[in-house]
Amino acid sequence: MTTTKIPSLLGGAMIIAGTAIGAGMLANPTATAGVWFLGSIILLAYTWFCMTTSGLMILEANLHYPTGASFDTIVKDLLGQGWNIVNGLSIAFVLYILTYAYITSGGSITQNFLNQVLSSSGSAVKIGRISASLLFCMVLAAFVWLSTKAVDRFTTVLIGGMVIAFILSTSGLISSVKTEVLFNYLAQHEGHYLPYILSALPVCLVSFGFHGNVPSLVKYYDRDGKRVMKAIFLGTIIALIIYVFWQLAVQGNLPRHEFAPVIAKGGDIAELLTALGKYIQTDYISVVLNFFAYMAIASSFLGVSLGLFDYIADLFKLDNSLLGRSKTTLITFLPPLLLSLQFPYGFVIAIGYAGLAATIWAVIVPALLAKATRKKFPQSSYTVYGGNFMIYFVMLFGILNIVAQVAAQFKILPTFLG
């Protein structure tokens, strides 16, 4: 008698953490400079709780449908075709845009890395952006094409590399944290924090985006709801801990008013390192942070594209055969790859609108799904904590984010400029 080996809890947690911890985390200290350290920790913790809960609401609904069912099947049945169209457009937009963004970012770093490694003093190698983006996309897409298990294994390696790079890059920064900087004692007369809460909230939301992977984990763990729940909790807590230490490392060394040139450059990491250079030696940190960013981009690419892959398979009813997975792979990766080759620097504006779409399908829709699930399926093997109160609590979080993002587009919100 043969027994099926249960996938490890750590593997699923790494998929969740790897998806959440993208290169966007490097912008967190700058985006939350207005509310500063204590405010940013409160916002991150609030966002972590709401986003983790909304992910578990997707799990609650998902367990009532066949293995492999994703958002198209679930939302259509529980909320109707209208909500399904809105949700489908939101998912497709966010996941395709993020996949496109990671291909362009990964292609850029791959290009620079290969040109440095392959070049010598006698001859310079010039690998173009198109070739580098193709290489980055094709190698990582192969893992998604193979299986969720392959993504699990490789993501675990990437997260391990991220942790090592993170420790190396932040250990020097954390050891030099200054209390007067961390709590802004240097400029108490500038201590206005509350006006900037809403403007910082959408950035925190994007930092905990993993929801496209919930149906993938339901399939991966063979419908073991409690195991999926534990993987989600563990993965998001890992992300939260890394974010807190990164906030401590940066905002404990760089005074609040010194963020002005970084904010002016849109949170550029090179500008952030330049600003930090006035207070601490950053030469080695720059090298290690590039490595960290590459691991973060690659792991997020795998997590985001896996969620998109399973959504496409469900939407077009493509099976798990070799031919079926090949068709799904082409639909998943070809559009963002072609877009990145045509517009290698054009994703910044689109990313700004992706947050609004993410709020719909990662916060509002999951809360509505939980409400509809409990009405249609009174008997459930897994129910999210908090009852109806938690549904409205999560919806309020989503509404606050939508208000913040719309207000930001119309330049209504106060903006911290340093």
Coordinates of C-alpha atoms in Angstrom, one line a residue:
M1 CA 0.0 0.0 0.0
T2 CA 1.5 3.4 -1.0
T3 CA 0.9 6.6 0.8
T4 CA 1.0 10.0 -0.7
K5 CA 3.6 12.3 0.9
I6 CA 2.1 15.4 2.3
P7 CA 3.8 18.6 1.0
S8 CA 5.7 20.5 3.6
L9 CA 4.1 23.4 5.5
L10 CA 7.3 25.4 4.9
G11 CA 7.0 25.0 1.1
G12 CA 3.5 26.5 1.0
A13 CA 4.5 29.3 3.4
M14 CA 7.5 30.1 1.2
I15 CA 5.1 30.5 -1.8
I16 CA 3.0 32.9 0.2
A17 CA 6.0 34.8 1.6
G18 CA 7.8 34.9 -1.8
T19 CA 4.7 36.3 -3.5
A20 CA 4.2 39.0 -0.9
I21 CA 7.8 40.1 -0.5
G22 CA 8.5 41.7 -3.9
A23 CA 10.9 44.4 -4.8
G24 CA 8.1 46.8 -3.7
M25 CA 9.2 46.3 -0.1
L26 CA 12.2 48.5 -0.9
A27 CA 9.9 51.4 -1.3
N28 CA 8.1 50.8 2.1
P29 CA 10.4 53.1 4.2
T30 CA 10.0 55.9 1.7
A31 CA 6.2 55.5 1.3
T32 CA 5.7 55.4 5.0
A33 CA 8.1 58.3 5.9
G34 CA 5.1 60.5 6.6
V35 CA 3.8 58.3 9.4
W36 CA 7.4 57.3 10.4
F37 CA 8.4 54.2 12.3
L38 CA 5.7 53.6 14.9
G39 CA 3.0 54.7 12.5
S40 CA 4.4 52.4 9.8
I41 CA 4.5 49.4 12.1
I42 CA 0.9 50.0 13.1
L43 CA -0.2 50.3 9.5
L44 CA 1.8 47.2 8.5
A45 CA 0.3 45.1 11.3
Y46 CA -3.2 46.4 10.5
T47 CA -2.7 45.6 6.8
W48 CA -1.2 42.2 7.6
F49 CA -4.2 41.2 9.7
C50 CA -6.8 42.4 7.1
M51 CA -5.0 40.9 4.1
T52 CA -4.4 37.6 5.9
T53 CA -8.0 37.4 6.9
S54 CA -9.3 38.2 3.4
G55 CA -7.0 35.4 2.1
L56 CA -8.5 33.0 4.5
M57 CA -12.0 34.1 3.3
I58 CA -11.0 33.0 -0.2
L59 CA -9.9 29.6 1.3
E60 CA -13.3 29.3 3.1
A61 CA -15.2 29.7 -0.2
N62 CA -12.7 27.6 -2.2
L63 CA -13.1 24.5 -0.1
H64 CA -16.7 24.2 -1.3
Y65 CA -15.7 23.7 -4.9
P66 CA -13.8 21.0 -6.9
T67 CA -10.0 20.9 -6.7
G68 CA -8.6 23.2 -9.3
A69 CA -11.5 25.7 -9.1
S70 CA -10.2 29.2 -9.0
F71 CA -11.8 32.7 -8.9
D72 CA -13.8 32.3 -12.1
T73 CA -15.8 29.3 -10.9
I74 CA -16.2 30.5 -7.3
V75 CA -17.2 34.1 -7.9
K76 CA -19.6 33.3 -10.7
D77 CA -21.4 30.8 -8.6
L78 CA -21.5 32.8 -5.3
L79 CA -21.8 36.4 -6.5
G80 CA -23.1 36.2 -10.1
Q81 CA -21.8 37.0 -13.5
G82 CA -21.6 40.8 -12.9
W83 CA -19.2 40.5 -10.0
N84 CA -17.4 37.7 -11.8
I85 CA -16.6 40.1 -14.7
V86 CA -15.5 42.9 -12.4
N87 CA -13.4 40.4 -10.4
G88 CA -12.0 38.7 -13.5
L89 CA -10.9 42.0 -15.0
S90 CA -9.3 43.0 -11.7
I91 CA -7.4 39.8 -11.3
A92 CA -6.2 39.7 -14.9
F93 CA -5.1 43.3 -14.8
V94 CA -3.2 43.0 -11.5
L95 CA -1.5 39.6 -12.2
Y96 CA -0.6 40.4 -15.8
I97 CA 0.7 43.9 -14.8
L98 CA 2.8 42.4 -12.0
T99 CA 4.1 39.6 -14.2
Y100 CA 5.0 42.2 -16.8
A101 CA 6.7 44.4 -14.1
Y102 CA 8.7 41.5 -12.7
I103 CA 9.9 40.5 -16.2
T104 CA 11.1 44.0 -17.0
S105 CA 12.8 44.4 -13.6
G106 CA 14.2 40.9 -13.7
G107 CA 15.4 41.4 -17.2
S108 CA 17.2 44.6 -16.2
I109 CA 19.1 43.0 -13.3
T110 CA 19.9 39.9 -15.4
Q111 CA 21.3 42.1 -18.2
N112 CA 23.5 44.0 -15.8
F113 CA 24.6 40.9 -13.9
L114 CA 25.5 38.8 -17.1
N115 CA 27.3 41.7 -18.7
Q116 CA 29.5 42.2 -15.5
V117 CA 30.2 38.5 -15.1
L118 CA 30.9 37.6 -18.7
S119 CA 32.9 40.7 -19.5
S120 CA 36.7 40.9 -18.9
S121 CA 39.3 43.6 -19.1
G122 CA 40.1 42.6 -22.7
S123 CA 36.5 42.2 -24.0
A124 CA 33.2 43.6 -23.0
V125 CA 30.0 41.5 -23.4
K126 CA 26.9 43.4 -24.3
I127 CA 23.7 41.3 -23.7
G128 CA 20.7 43.3 -24.6
R129 CA 17.6 43.9 -22.6
I130 CA 15.4 41.7 -24.9
S131 CA 17.7 38.7 -24.5
A132 CA 18.0 39.1 -20.8
S133 CA 14.2 39.5 -20.3
L134 CA 13.6 36.4 -22.5
L135 CA 16.1 34.4 -20.4
F136 CA 14.7 35.5 -17.1
C137 CA 11.1 34.8 -18.2
M138 CA 11.7 31.4 -19.9
V139 CA 13.8 29.9 -17.0
L140 CA 11.3 30.9 -14.3
A141 CA 8.2 30.1 -16.4
A142 CA 9.6 26.6 -16.8
F143 CA 9.2 26.0 -13.1
V144 CA 5.5 27.2 -13.2
W145 CA 4.9 24.9 -16.2
L146 CA 6.4 21.9 -14.4
S147 CA 4.3 22.0 -11.2
T148 CA 3.4 23.9 -8.0
K149 CA 5.9 21.6 -6.3
A150 CA 8.7 22.9 -8.5
V151 CA 7.7 26.4 -7.7
D152 CA 7.6 25.5 -4.0
R153 CA 11.2 24.0 -4.1
F154 CA 12.7 26.9 -6.1
T155 CA 10.9 29.6 -4.1
T156 CA 12.3 28.1 -0.9
V157 CA 15.8 28.4 -2.3
L158 CA 15.1 32.0 -3.4
I159 CA 13.7 32.9 0.0
G160 CA 16.7 31.3 1.7
G161 CA 18.9 33.5 -0.5
M162 CA 16.8 36.5 0.3
V163 CA 17.1 35.9 4.1
I164 CA 20.9 35.7 3.8
A165 CA 21.1 38.8 1.7
F166 CA 18.6 40.6 4.0
I167 CA 20.7 39.7 7.1
L168 CA 23.9 40.8 5.5
S169 CA 22.4 44.1 4.3
T170 CA 20.6 45.0 7.4
S171 CA 22.9 43.8 10.2
G172 CA 25.2 46.8 9.8
L173 CA 22.2 49.1 9.5
I174 CA 20.4 47.7 12.6
S175 CA 23.5 47.8 14.7
S176 CA 23.8 51.5 14.1
V177 CA 20.1 52.4 14.7
K178 CA 19.8 55.7 16.6
T179 CA 16.9 56.1 19.0
E180 CA 16.6 59.9 18.3
V181 CA 16.3 59.1 14.6
L182 CA 13.9 56.2 15.0
F183 CA 11.5 58.1 17.1
N184 CA 12.2 61.5 15.4
Y185 CA 13.3 63.3 18.5
L186 CA 15.6 65.4 16.2
A187 CA 12.6 67.3 14.8
Q188 CA 9.7 67.1 17.2
H189 CA 8.3 70.4 15.8
E190 CA 7.8 68.5 12.6
G191 CA 5.9 65.7 14.2
H192 CA 2.8 65.7 12.0
Y193 CA 2.0 62.0 11.3
L194 CA -1.8 61.5 11.2
P195 CA -2.4 63.4 7.9
Y196 CA -0.3 60.9 6.0
I197 CA -2.0 57.6 7.2
L198 CA -4.3 57.2 4.2
S199 CA -1.6 58.0 1.6
A200 CA 0.7 55.2 3.1
L201 CA -2.1 52.5 3.4
P202 CA -2.2 51.4 -0.3
V203 CA 1.5 50.8 -0.4
C204 CA 1.2 48.5 2.7
L205 CA -1.7 46.6 0.9
V206 CA 0.4 45.9 -2.1
S207 CA 3.1 44.5 0.2
F208 CA 0.8 41.7 1.4
G209 CA -0.6 40.5 -2.0
F210 CA -0.7 36.7 -2.1
H211 CA -4.4 36.0 -2.8
G212 CA -4.0 34.5 -6.2
N213 CA -2.1 31.6 -4.7
V214 CA -4.9 30.4 -2.4
P215 CA -6.6 28.2 -5.0
S216 CA -3.1 26.8 -5.9
L217 CA -2.4 25.9 -2.3
V218 CA -5.8 24.2 -1.9
K219 CA -4.9 22.0 -4.9
Y220 CA -1.3 21.5 -3.6
Y221 CA -2.4 20.4 -0.1
D222 CA -5.2 18.2 -1.5
R223 CA -8.0 20.3 0.1
D224 CA -6.5 20.3 3.6
G225 CA -8.0 23.6 4.8
K226 CA -6.1 23.7 8.1
R227 CA -2.8 23.1 6.4
V228 CA -3.5 25.9 3.9
M229 CA -4.5 28.2 6.7
K230 CA -1.2 27.5 8.6
A231 CA 0.8 28.1 5.4
I232 CA -0.9 31.4 4.8
F233 CA -0.4 32.5 8.4
L234 CA 3.3 31.4 8.5
G235 CA 4.0 33.0 5.1
T236 CA 2.5 36.3 5.9
I237 CA 4.1 36.5 9.3
I238 CA 7.5 35.9 7.7
A239 CA 6.7 38.8 5.3
L240 CA 5.6 41.1 8.2
I241 CA 8.8 40.3 10.3
I242 CA 11.0 41.1 7.3
Y243 CA 9.2 44.4 6.7
V244 CA 9.5 45.5 10.3
F245 CA 13.2 44.9 10.4
W246 CA 13.7 46.7 7.1
Q247 CA 11.7 49.7 8.5
L248 CA 13.9 49.6 11.6
A249 CA 17.1 49.4 9.5
V250 CA 16.3 52.4 7.3
Q251 CA 14.2 54.7 9.4
G252 CA 16.5 54.2 12.4
N253 CA 19.5 55.6 10.4
L254 CA 18.1 58.1 7.9
P255 CA 16.4 61.1 9.5
R256 CA 12.8 61.8 8.4
H257 CA 13.7 65.1 6.7
E258 CA 16.4 63.4 4.6
F259 CA 13.8 61.5 2.7
A260 CA 13.1 64.6 0.5
P261 CA 15.5 63.7 -2.4
V262 CA 14.4 60.0 -2.2
I263 CA 10.7 60.9 -2.5
A264 CA 11.5 63.4 -5.3
K265 CA 13.0 60.4 -7.3
G266 CA 10.0 58.2 -6.6
G267 CA 11.6 56.1 -3.9
D268 CA 14.5 55.0 -6.1
I269 CA 16.6 52.5 -4.2
A270 CA 19.9 54.0 -5.5
E271 CA 18.8 57.4 -4.2
L272 CA 17.9 55.9 -0.9
L273 CA 21.4 54.3 -0.6
T274 CA 22.9 57.7 -1.5
A275 CA 21.0 59.3 1.3
L276 CA 22.0 56.6 3.7
G277 CA 25.6 57.0 2.7
K278 CA 25.8 60.2 4.7
Y279 CA 25.2 58.2 7.9
I280 CA 26.6 54.8 7.3
Q281 CA 29.0 53.0 4.9
T282 CA 26.8 51.5 2.1
D283 CA 29.2 50.2 -0.6
Y284 CA 28.8 46.5 0.4
I285 CA 25.1 47.1 1.3
S286 CA 24.5 48.2 -2.3
V287 CA 25.9 45.0 -3.7
V288 CA 24.0 42.8 -1.3
L289 CA 20.8 44.7 -1.8
N290 CA 21.0 44.1 -5.5
F291 CA 21.2 40.4 -4.8
F292 CA 18.3 40.7 -2.4
A293 CA 16.2 42.6 -5.0
Y294 CA 16.9 39.9 -7.6
M295 CA 15.8 37.1 -5.2
A296 CA 12.7 39.2 -4.3
I297 CA 11.8 39.8 -7.9
A298 CA 12.3 36.1 -8.9
S299 CA 10.3 34.7 -6.0
S300 CA 7.4 37.2 -6.5
F301 CA 7.4 36.5 -10.2
L302 CA 7.0 32.8 -9.4
G303 CA 4.2 33.3 -6.9
V304 CA 2.3 35.9 -9.0
S305 CA 2.5 33.9 -12.2
L306 CA 1.5 30.7 -10.4
G307 CA -1.7 32.4 -9.3
L308 CA -2.3 33.7 -12.8
F309 CA -1.5 30.2 -14.3
D310 CA -4.2 28.5 -12.1
Y311 CA -6.7 31.3 -12.8
I312 CA -6.2 31.0 -16.6
A313 CA -6.5 27.2 -16.4
D314 CA -9.8 27.5 -14.5
L315 CA -11.1 30.3 -16.8
F316 CA -10.4 28.4 -20.0
K317 CA -11.0 24.9 -18.5
L318 CA -7.6 23.7 -19.5
D319 CA -6.6 20.3 -18.0
N320 CA -3.4 19.3 -16.1
S321 CA -2.0 17.3 -19.0
L322 CA 1.2 18.2 -20.8
L323 CA -0.7 19.8 -23.6
G324 CA -3.1 21.6 -21.2
R325 CA -0.3 23.0 -19.1
S326 CA 1.6 24.1 -22.2
K327 CA -1.4 26.0 -23.5
T328 CA -1.9 27.6 -20.1
T329 CA 1.8 28.6 -19.9
L330 CA 1.6 30.4 -23.3
I331 CA -1.6 32.3 -22.3
T332 CA 0.0 33.2 -18.9
F333 CA 3.4 34.4 -20.0
L334 CA 3.3 35.4 -23.7
P335 CA 1.2 38.7 -23.3
P336 CA 3.4 40.2 -20.4
L337 CA 6.6 39.0 -22.1
L338 CA 5.7 40.7 -25.4
L339 CA 4.6 43.8 -23.5
S340 CA 7.9 43.9 -21.6
L341 CA 9.9 43.6 -24.9
Q342 CA 7.8 46.4 -26.5
F343 CA 7.8 48.7 -23.4
P344 CA 10.8 47.8 -21.2
Y345 CA 10.4 50.9 -19.1
G346 CA 6.6 51.6 -19.2
F347 CA 5.1 49.8 -16.3
V348 CA 5.4 52.5 -13.6
I349 CA 2.1 54.3 -14.5
A350 CA 0.2 51.0 -14.8
I351 CA 1.5 49.8 -11.4
G352 CA -0.1 52.9 -9.9
Y353 CA -3.6 51.7 -11.0
A354 CA -2.9 48.1 -10.1
G355 CA -3.4 48.8 -6.4
L356 CA -7.0 49.9 -6.9
A357 CA -7.8 46.7 -8.9
A358 CA -6.0 44.6 -6.2
T359 CA -8.2 46.1 -3.5
I360 CA -11.3 44.8 -5.4
W361 CA -10.3 41.2 -5.8
A362 CA -8.0 40.8 -2.7
V363 CA -10.2 42.6 -0.1
I364 CA -13.7 43.5 -1.2
V365 CA -14.6 40.3 -3.2
P366 CA -13.2 37.9 -0.6
A367 CA -15.4 39.5 2.1
L368 CA -18.4 39.2 -0.2
L369 CA -17.5 35.6 -0.9
A370 CA -17.3 34.7 2.8
K371 CA -20.8 36.2 3.3
A372 CA -22.3 34.4 0.4
T373 CA -20.6 31.1 1.3
R374 CA -22.0 31.1 4.8
K375 CA -25.5 31.7 3.4
K376 CA -25.2 29.0 0.7
F377 CA -23.2 26.4 2.6
P378 CA -24.3 26.6 6.3
Q379 CA -22.3 23.5 7.1
S380 CA -18.6 24.1 6.5
S381 CA -15.4 22.3 7.4
Y382 CA -13.5 25.6 7.7
T383 CA -14.9 29.0 8.7
V384 CA -12.8 32.2 9.2
Y385 CA -12.8 33.6 12.7
G386 CA -14.7 36.7 13.8
G387 CA -18.1 36.0 12.2
N388 CA -19.9 38.7 10.3
F389 CA -18.1 41.4 12.2
M390 CA -14.8 40.3 10.5
I391 CA -16.4 40.5 7.1
Y392 CA -17.4 44.2 7.6
F393 CA -14.0 44.9 9.3
V394 CA -12.2 43.7 6.1
M395 CA -14.6 45.5 3.8
L396 CA -13.9 48.8 5.7
F397 CA -10.2 48.2 5.1
G398 CA -10.9 47.8 1.4
I399 CA -13.1 51.0 1.3
L400 CA -10.4 53.0 3.1
N401 CA -7.8 51.8 0.5
I402 CA -10.1 52.7 -2.4
V403 CA -10.8 56.2 -0.9
A404 CA -7.0 56.7 -0.4
Q405 CA -6.2 55.6 -4.0
V406 CA -8.9 57.7 -5.6
A407 CA -8.0 60.7 -3.5
A408 CA -4.3 60.3 -4.4
Q409 CA -5.2 60.3 -8.1
F410 CA -7.0 63.6 -7.7
K411 CA -4.2 64.9 -5.4
I412 CA -6.6 65.5 -2.5
L413 CA -4.5 63.7 0.1
P414 CA -1.7 65.5 2.0
T415 CA 1.6 64.3 0.6
F416 CA 4.8 64.0 2.7
L417 CA 7.7 65.5 0.7
G418 CA 10.3 65.5 3.4

